[in-house]
Structures are given as structure tokens and as C-alpha cells.
Coordinates of C-alpha atoms and ligand atoms in Angstrom, one line a residue:
X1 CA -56.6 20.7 -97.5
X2 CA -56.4 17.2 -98.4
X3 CA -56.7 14.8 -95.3
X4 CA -54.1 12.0 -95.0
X5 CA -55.1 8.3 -94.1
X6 CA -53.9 7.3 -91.5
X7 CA -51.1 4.1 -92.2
X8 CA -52.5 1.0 -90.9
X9 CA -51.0 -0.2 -87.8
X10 CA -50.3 -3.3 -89.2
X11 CA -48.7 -2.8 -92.9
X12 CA -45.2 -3.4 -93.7
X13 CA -43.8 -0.3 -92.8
X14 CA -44.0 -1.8 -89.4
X15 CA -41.4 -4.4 -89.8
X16 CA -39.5 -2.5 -92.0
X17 CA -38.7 0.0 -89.3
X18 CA -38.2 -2.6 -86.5
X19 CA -34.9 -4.4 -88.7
X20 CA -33.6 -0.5 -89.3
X21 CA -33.7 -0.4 -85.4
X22 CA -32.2 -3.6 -84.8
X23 CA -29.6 -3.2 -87.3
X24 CA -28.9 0.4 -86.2
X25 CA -28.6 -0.9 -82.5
X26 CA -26.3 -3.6 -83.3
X27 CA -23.9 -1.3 -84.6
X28 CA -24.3 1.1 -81.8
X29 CA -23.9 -1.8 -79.4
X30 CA -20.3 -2.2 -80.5
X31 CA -19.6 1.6 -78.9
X32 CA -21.7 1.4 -76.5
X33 CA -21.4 -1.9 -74.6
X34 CA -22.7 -1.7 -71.1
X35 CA -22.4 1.6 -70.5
X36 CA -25.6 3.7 -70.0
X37 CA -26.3 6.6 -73.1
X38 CA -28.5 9.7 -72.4
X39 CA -28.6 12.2 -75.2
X40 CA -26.8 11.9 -78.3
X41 CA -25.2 15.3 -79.1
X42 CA -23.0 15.2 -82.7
X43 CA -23.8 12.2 -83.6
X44 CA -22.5 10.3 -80.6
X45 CA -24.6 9.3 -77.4
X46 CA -22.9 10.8 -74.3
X47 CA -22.6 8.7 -71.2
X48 CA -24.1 9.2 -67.8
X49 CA -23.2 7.1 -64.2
X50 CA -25.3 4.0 -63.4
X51 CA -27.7 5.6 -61.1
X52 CA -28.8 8.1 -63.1
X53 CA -32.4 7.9 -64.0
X54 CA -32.2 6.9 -67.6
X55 CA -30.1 3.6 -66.9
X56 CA -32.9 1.3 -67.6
X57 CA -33.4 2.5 -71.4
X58 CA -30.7 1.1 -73.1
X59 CA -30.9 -2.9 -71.5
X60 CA -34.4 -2.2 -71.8
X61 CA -34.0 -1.5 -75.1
X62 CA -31.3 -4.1 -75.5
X63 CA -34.0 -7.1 -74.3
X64 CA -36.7 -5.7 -76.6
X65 CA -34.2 -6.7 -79.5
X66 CA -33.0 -9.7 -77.6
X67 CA -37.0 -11.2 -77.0
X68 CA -37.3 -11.1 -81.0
X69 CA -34.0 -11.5 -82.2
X70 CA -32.5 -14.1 -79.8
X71 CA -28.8 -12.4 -80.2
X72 CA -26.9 -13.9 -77.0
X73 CA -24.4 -9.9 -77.8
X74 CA -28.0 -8.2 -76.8
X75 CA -28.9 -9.7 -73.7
X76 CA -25.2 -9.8 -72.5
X77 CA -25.1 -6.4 -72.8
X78 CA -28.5 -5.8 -71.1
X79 CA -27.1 -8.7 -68.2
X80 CA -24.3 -6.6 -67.5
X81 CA -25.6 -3.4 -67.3
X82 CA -27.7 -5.0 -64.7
X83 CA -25.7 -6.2 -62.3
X84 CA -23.8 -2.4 -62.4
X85 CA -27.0 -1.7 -61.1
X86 CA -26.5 -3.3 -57.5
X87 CA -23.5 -0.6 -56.7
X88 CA -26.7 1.9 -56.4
X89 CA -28.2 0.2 -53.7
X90 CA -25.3 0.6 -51.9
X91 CA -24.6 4.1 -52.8
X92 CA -27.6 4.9 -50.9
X93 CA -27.7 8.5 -51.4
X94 CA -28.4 8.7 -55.1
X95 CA -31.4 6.4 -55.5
X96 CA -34.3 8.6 -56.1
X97 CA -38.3 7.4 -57.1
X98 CA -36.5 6.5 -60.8
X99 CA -36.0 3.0 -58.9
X100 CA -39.1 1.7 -61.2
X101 CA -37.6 3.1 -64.6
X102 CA -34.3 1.6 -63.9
X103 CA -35.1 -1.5 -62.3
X104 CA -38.5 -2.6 -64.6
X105 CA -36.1 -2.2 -67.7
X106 CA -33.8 -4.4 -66.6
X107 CA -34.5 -7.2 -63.5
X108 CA -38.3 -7.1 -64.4
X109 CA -37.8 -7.5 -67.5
X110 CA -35.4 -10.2 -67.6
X111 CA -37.5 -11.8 -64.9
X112 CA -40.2 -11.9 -67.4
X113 CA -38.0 -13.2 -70.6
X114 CA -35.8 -15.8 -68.4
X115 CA -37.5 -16.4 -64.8
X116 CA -33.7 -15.5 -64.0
X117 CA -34.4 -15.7 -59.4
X118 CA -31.7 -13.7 -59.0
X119 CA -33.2 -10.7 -61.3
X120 CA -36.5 -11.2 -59.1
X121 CA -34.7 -11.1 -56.2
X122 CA -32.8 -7.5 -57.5
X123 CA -36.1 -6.0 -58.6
X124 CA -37.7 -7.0 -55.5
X125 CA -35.1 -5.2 -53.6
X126 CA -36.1 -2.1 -56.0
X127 CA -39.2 -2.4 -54.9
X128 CA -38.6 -2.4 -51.7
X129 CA -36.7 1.1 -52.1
X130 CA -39.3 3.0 -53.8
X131 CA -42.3 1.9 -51.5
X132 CA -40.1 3.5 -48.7
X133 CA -40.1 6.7 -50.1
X134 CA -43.7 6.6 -49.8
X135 CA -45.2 9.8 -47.4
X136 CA -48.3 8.2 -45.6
X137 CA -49.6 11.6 -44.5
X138 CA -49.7 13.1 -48.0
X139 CA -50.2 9.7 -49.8
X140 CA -47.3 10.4 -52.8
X141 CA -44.1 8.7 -53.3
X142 CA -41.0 11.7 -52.6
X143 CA -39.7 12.7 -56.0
X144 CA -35.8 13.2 -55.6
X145 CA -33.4 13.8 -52.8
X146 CA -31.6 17.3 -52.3
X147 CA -29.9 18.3 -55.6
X148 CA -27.2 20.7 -53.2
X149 CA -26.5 20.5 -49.3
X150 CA -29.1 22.1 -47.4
X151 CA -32.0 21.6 -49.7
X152 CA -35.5 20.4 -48.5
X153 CA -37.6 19.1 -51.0
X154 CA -39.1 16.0 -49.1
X155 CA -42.4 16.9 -50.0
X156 CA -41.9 16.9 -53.4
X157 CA -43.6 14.7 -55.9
X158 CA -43.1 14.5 -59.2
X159 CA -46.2 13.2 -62.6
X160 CA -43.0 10.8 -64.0
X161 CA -43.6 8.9 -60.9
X162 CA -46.1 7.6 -62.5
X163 CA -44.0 5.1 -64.8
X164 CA -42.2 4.0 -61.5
X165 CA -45.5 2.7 -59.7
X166 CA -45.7 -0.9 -62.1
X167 CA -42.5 -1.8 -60.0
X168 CA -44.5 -2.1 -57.4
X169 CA -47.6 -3.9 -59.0
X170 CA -45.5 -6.6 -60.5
X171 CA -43.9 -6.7 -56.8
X172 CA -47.2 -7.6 -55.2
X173 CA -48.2 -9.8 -58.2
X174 CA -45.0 -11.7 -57.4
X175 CA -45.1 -12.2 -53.9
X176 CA -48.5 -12.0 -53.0
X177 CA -48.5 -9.4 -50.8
X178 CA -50.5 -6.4 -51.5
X179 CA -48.6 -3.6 -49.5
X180 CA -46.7 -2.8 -53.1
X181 CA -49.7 -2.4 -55.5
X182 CA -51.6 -0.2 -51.9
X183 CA -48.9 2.5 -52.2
X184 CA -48.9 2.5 -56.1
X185 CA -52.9 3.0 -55.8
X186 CA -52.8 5.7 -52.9
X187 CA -49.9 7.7 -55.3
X188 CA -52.3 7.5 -58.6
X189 CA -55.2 8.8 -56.7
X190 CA -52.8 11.7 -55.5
X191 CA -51.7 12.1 -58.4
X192 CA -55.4 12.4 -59.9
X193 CA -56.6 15.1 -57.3
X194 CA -53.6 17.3 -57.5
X195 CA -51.4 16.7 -60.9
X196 CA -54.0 16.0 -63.9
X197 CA -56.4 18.9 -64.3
X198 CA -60.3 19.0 -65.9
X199 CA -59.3 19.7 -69.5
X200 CA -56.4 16.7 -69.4
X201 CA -53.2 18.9 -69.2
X202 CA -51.0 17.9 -66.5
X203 CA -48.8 19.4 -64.4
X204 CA -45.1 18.3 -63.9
X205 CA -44.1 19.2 -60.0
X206 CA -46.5 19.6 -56.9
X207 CA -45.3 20.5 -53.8
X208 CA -47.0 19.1 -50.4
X209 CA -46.3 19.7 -46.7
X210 CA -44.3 16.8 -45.7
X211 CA -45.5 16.9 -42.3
X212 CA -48.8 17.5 -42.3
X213 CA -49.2 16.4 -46.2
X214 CA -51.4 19.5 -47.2
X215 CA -50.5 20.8 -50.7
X216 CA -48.6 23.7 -50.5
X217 CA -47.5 24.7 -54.1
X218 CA -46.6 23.7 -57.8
X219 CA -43.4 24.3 -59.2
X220 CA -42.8 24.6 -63.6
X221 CA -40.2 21.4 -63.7
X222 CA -39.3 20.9 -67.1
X223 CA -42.2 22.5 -68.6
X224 CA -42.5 26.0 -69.2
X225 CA -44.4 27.2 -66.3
X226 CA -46.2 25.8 -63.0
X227 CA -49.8 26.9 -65.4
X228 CA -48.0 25.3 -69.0
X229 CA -48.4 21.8 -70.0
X230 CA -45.4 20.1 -70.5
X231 CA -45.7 17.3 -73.2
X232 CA -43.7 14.7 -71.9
X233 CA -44.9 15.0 -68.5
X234 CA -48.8 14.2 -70.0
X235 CA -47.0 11.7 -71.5
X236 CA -46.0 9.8 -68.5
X237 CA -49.6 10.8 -66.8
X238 CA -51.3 9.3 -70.4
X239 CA -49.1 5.9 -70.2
X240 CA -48.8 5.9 -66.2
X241 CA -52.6 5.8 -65.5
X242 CA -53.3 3.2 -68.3
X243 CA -51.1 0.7 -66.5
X244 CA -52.3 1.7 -63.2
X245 CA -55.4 0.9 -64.7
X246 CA -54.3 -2.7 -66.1
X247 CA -52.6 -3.1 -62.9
X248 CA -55.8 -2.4 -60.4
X249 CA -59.0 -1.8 -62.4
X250 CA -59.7 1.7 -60.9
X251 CA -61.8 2.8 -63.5
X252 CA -61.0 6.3 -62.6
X253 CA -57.8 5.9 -63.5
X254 CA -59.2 4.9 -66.9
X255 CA -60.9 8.2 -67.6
X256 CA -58.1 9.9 -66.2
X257 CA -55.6 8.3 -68.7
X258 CA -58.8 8.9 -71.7
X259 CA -58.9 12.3 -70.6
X260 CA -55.2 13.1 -71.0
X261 CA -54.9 11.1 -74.3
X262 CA -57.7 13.9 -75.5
X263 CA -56.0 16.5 -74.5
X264 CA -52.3 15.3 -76.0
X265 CA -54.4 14.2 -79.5
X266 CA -56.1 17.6 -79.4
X267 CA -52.7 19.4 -79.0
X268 CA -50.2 17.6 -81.9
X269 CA -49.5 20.0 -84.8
X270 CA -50.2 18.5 -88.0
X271 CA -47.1 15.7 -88.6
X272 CA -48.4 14.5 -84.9
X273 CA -45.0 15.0 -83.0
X274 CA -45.6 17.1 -80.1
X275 CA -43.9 20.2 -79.0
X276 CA -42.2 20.7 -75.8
X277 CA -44.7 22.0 -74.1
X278 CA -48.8 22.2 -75.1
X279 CA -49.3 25.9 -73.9
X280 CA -46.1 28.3 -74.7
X281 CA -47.0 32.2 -75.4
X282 CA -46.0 33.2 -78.8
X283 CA -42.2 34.4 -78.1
X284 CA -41.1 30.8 -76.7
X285 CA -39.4 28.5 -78.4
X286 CA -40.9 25.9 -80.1
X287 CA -38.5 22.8 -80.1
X288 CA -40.7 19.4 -80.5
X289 CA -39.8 16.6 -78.0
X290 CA -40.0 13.6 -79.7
X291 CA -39.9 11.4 -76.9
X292 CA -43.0 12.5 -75.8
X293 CA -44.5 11.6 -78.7
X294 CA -43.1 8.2 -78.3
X295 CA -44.3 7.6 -74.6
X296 CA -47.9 9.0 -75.4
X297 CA -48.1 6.5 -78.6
X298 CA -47.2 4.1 -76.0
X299 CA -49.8 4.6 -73.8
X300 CA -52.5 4.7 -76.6
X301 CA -51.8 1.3 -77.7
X302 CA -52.3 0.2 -73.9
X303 CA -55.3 2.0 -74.3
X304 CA -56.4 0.5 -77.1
X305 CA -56.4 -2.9 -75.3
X306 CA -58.7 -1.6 -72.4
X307 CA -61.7 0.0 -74.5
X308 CA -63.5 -1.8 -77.2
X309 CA -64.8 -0.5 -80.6
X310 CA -64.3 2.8 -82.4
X311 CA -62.5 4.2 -79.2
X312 CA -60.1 1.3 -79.3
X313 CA -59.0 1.6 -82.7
X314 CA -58.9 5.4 -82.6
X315 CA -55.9 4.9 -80.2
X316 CA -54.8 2.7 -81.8
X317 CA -54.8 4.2 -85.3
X318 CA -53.3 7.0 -83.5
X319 CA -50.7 5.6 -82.3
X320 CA -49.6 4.3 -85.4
X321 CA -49.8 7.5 -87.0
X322 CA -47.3 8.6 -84.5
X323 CA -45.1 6.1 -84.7
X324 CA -44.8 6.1 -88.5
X325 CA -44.5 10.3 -88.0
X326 CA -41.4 9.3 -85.8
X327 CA -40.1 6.8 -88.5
X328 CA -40.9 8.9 -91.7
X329 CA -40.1 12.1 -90.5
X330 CA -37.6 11.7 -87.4
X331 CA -36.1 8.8 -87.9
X332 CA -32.3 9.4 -87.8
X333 CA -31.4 6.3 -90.8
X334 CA -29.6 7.6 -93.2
X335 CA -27.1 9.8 -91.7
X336 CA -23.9 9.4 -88.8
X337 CA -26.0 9.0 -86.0
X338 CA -26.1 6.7 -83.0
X339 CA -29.6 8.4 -81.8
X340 CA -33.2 6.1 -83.8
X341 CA -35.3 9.4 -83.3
X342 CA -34.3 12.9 -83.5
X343 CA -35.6 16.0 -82.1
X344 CA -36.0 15.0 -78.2
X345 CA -35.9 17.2 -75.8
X346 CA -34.8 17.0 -72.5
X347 CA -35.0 19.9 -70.4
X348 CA -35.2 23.3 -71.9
X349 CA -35.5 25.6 -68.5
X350 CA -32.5 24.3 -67.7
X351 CA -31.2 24.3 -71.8
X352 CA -30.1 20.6 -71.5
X353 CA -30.0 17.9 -74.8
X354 CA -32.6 19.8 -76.8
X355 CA -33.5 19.2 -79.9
X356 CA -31.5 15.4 -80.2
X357 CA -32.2 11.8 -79.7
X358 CA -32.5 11.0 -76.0
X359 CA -32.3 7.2 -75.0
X360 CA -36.2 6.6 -73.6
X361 CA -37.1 8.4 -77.2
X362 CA -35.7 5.5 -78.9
X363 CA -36.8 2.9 -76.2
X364 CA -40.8 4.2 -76.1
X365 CA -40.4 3.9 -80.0
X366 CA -38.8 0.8 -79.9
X367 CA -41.5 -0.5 -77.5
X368 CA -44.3 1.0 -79.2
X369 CA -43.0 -0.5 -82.5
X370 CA -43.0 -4.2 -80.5
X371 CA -46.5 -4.1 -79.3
X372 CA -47.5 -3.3 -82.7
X373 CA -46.0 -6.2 -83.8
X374 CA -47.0 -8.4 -81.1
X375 CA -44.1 -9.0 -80.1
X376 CA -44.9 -10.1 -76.4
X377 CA -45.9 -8.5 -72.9
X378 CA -44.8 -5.3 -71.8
X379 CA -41.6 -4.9 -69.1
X380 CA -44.1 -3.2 -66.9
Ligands
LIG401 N1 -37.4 13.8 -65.4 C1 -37.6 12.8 -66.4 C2 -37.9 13.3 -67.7 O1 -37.1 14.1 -68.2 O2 -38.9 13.0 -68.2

């Protein structure tokens, strides 16, 4: 068989690929406006509420444009979907640990572009929401509120927590006060011992005594099983611990986020877009989940900045070879489609948006696509 080269990370295709998206998103934009898309099903990205966990995406995806572009329409958009944002707060009863994906990509991050106070002062709020839902007896952040009246699930946590914990860096970064970035720490170190096993798979939902914060079980989530290995949920656990690691210098959180990375590289069929899940018995279906890919290319270019020498530009090169897998072979250009990257998958136990472009597919390729042109710091 012959082996492929891998495209170099820093050749045209690069660019190329970053004008389809901004073009593409400008278009979209006109639909769109400030509301907040999930999955796009027909061609079309369906809606969801504001405090649903995927609201950060599309402004976050919106000031990615806006920090190279300088297109007042982007970061109007992304300022107004923003400020919908402060409605959640006050309706208490929805806000779950997604506080860090919905706040970074929005106040953080236009904090960081514009020094804006009053998106400090909204993200510092945020931050103040998530570090209460933190359990001091089991030492993890509480997932999600009951889904239906009656339900207890206080005790459980959940490995996409791990993308919420820079919220709480850059909110001890910004004031000075270390209380965030101590409860970010203590949840990565749970998360170590009980979600990311020896050989780098991950699991997706542990559950833990709330009381007495003992672990008491492990539930399948979105992967395929509580034993399986869902793809996008290594994903978060690849990226997560690499900016924990940039965040605190635990070099354990380094070889954790190494460890994974092996696993996930070890595990990609041949065009290097993952499937939903790493370990599915033979009769299961076998949708990829781009998005995964996406997050976990993502991560390796982090990666790449914290290791020196052949293991940095194996990332690296990895990475790229993702991302240009996404562009060449995903990419949804040529065709009536508001979606950049098709075959995401959201949540097949539950047979929700599989197999189409979900919003933080196109925002991790977007993002990834950035860094690689050095575009600027991450939102994180
Ligand atoms: N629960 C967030 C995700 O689907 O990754």
C-alpha cells in the first residue's frame, strides 16, 4: 500500500480553506443572525434556546472570523448573542457545568479581542456559577441538573467538563485570586483517577456519592457503553488536559493528555476521521463524528506547543492531516449546505443529529484552522 505524506501544516491549502469558511459563514450569517444553530439537518442549521449548551459556538465562531477579518456584521452578531446570554443567569434553573463552553466563546473571548469590562464582568459572573457547582467531598464539578422532576443525579460528573474548567483559570488569572484555577485543578485530578483509563480511552459519565463523594458507578452517556470509548468524549479529555496543563503546569496532566492523544491517533481508520465511538462490536453502527476529529486536532496543536522535537511536530503534523481530512473529504463546499463539516454526530443512544454538521464541528475546525495560521491566542 502506498503511504500518503502527510500535507504540511503550513502550505496553501491552509488559507485556501480559511476564505471557503469565511465566505460560507458570511452567507450563513444572513439566516442565521443571533440566534444559536445546533445541527444542520437538510441543509439548514436548526435552532436551539440560549441556554442550551452549544450557544457559545456560533459567536465563538463568529469572533474567530471577526479577529482576522475585522467585519463590524461578525462581531455584531457574536455581541448580540452575548448579551442573550444574561437571561440565563436569571433563569436559574437551566444553567448546568456548560457555563465554561458558553461563556469562554463569547465574554472571554471578547474580553480578550476588545478588553470590553462589561464582557469581564459577564464572564466573571460565569465563573462564579460553575465554581459553585463544585462537590468538595468528591472533588468534581456536578454535570447537569435533573432532566425530569424527581431525578437525582447530583453526583454526576461528566469528561466534557473538562473544556468548562479554562473559565475558571482565566477567572483567577484575571482577578488574582486562586480559588477558580483550585477547583479547576482538584476536578482534573478527579477526572484523572476515575474518567481516563491506562491504555488512554476515556470514559464519558462517572457517577459519585454526593454525600460522602465515594464513586459509585459509570454510566455509557453518549458513547456506546459504560466499557466503550466514545470519540468525542477522548476528545474533550485530549484537549481539556492540555489546557489544564497550559493553565497550571501539572505535568500529569501532560501525560494524561499524551496518553489519550495515543490512544485517539492509534484508533482513526485510514482518512483519519474518527468514528463515533473507538470500541463498537461488529453489529453496531459505524457513523464517524467529525467533530471529534475536530476537537482532538485541536488539542494536538496545543500539544504541539508544550513538547519540543519529534513529539511536537508529530502532533502537529497530525493535526494537520486531520484537518485537511475534514476539508478534502468532509468539507460541505460545493453543495446547499449551511453546515462547514459533515458527518458529526451528536448522540446516537439517543438517535439525535447523526451523521450532519453540528456547530462545535465547524467551530473546533475553524479554530484549529486559526492556530495553524497563527492567527492569535486561543478563547480559552
Ligand atoms: N454533551 C456534549 C457533547 O455532546 O459533546
Amino acid at each position: 500500500m502506498m503511504k500518503m505524506a502527510s500535507p504540511d501544516w503550513r502550505a496553501d491549502w491552509t488559507q485556501e480553506a480559511w476564505d471557503r469558511i469565511a465566505a460560507k459563514i458570511s452567507v450563513t450569517s444572513e439566516r442565521i443572525g443571533d440566534r444559536f444553530p445546533h445541527a444542520s439537518v437538510n441543509g439548514r442549521y436548526t435552532l436551539e434556546p440560549s441556554h442550551w449548551w452549544t450557544a457559545g459556538f456560533w459567536p465563538g465562531l463568529l469572533w474567530l472570523l471577526y479577529r482576522d477579518t475585522k467585519e463590524d456584521k461578525f462581531r455584531a452578531i457574536a455581541e448580540s448573542c452575548e448579551a442573550q446570554l444574561d437571561q440565563v443567569v436569571m433563569d436559574y434553573y437551566k444553567l448546568d457545568h456548560d457555563i465554561g463552553f458558553m461563556w469562554t466563546l463569547t465574554s472571554v473571548a471578547r474580553y480578550k479581542l476588545t478588553g470590553a469590562e462589561d464582557a469581564k464582568r459577564r464572564a466573571l459572573l460565569a465563573a462564579n456559577l460553575l465554581a459553585a457547582r463544585f462537590n468538595a467531598k468528591g472533588r468534581f464539578i456536578r454535570a447537569w441538573n435533573p432532566w425530569k422532576p424527581g431525578e437525582n443525579n447530583s453526583g454526576w460528573a461528566i469528561i466534557d467538563c473538562m473544556m468548562n474548567l479554562p473559565l475558571l483559570h482565566w477567572a483567577s488569572s484575571v482577578t488574582g485570586d486562586p480559588r477558580f484555577a483550585h477547583i479547576a485543578a482538584a476536578h482534573a485530578d478527579t477526572v484523572l483517577e476515575h474518567f481516563i483509563r491506562p491504555d488512554g480511552s476515556v470514559r464519558h459519565i462517572v457517577i459519585f456519592d454526593p454525600g460522602t463523594g465515594e464513586r459509585v458507578g459509570y454510566h455509557g452517556g453518549q458513547g456506546y457503553s459504560a466499557d466503550s470509548a466514545w470519540s468525542r468524549g477522548a476528545a474533550w479529555a485530549l484537549y481539556g488536559m492540555a489546557l489544564s496543563y497550559m493553565n497550571a503546569g501539572d505535568e500529569r496532566h501532560l501525560e494524561a493528555a499524551e496518553r489519550v492523544a495515543r490512544f485517539f491517533l492509534a484508533s482513526l481508520p485510514a482518512d483519519s476521521v474518527p468514528h463515533w465511538d473507538f470500541r463498537l462490536p461488529e453489529d453496531a453502527p459505524k457513523y464517524r463524528d467529525s467533530s471529534a476529529g475536530a476537537i482532538a486536532a485541536c488539542g494536538l496543536l496545543l500539544l504541539a506547543k508544550h513538547v519540543e522535537g519529534e513529539r511536537s511536530e508529530g502532533y502537529r503534523s497530525a493535526a494537520a492531516r486531520m484537518l485537511h481530512s475534514l476539508y478534502t473529504n468532509y468539507g460541505a463546499w460545493d453543495r446547499d449546505e449551511e453546515g462547514l463539516v459533515l458527518s458529526g454526530t451528536s448522540h446516537v443512544p439517543e438517535g439525535k443529529n447523526i451523521d450532519v454538521p453540528l456547530i462545535y464541528g465547524d467551530y473546533y475546525f475553524a479554530e484549529g484552522l486559526s492556530q495553524l495560521l497563527g492567527h492569535g491566542e486561543l478563547f480559552w
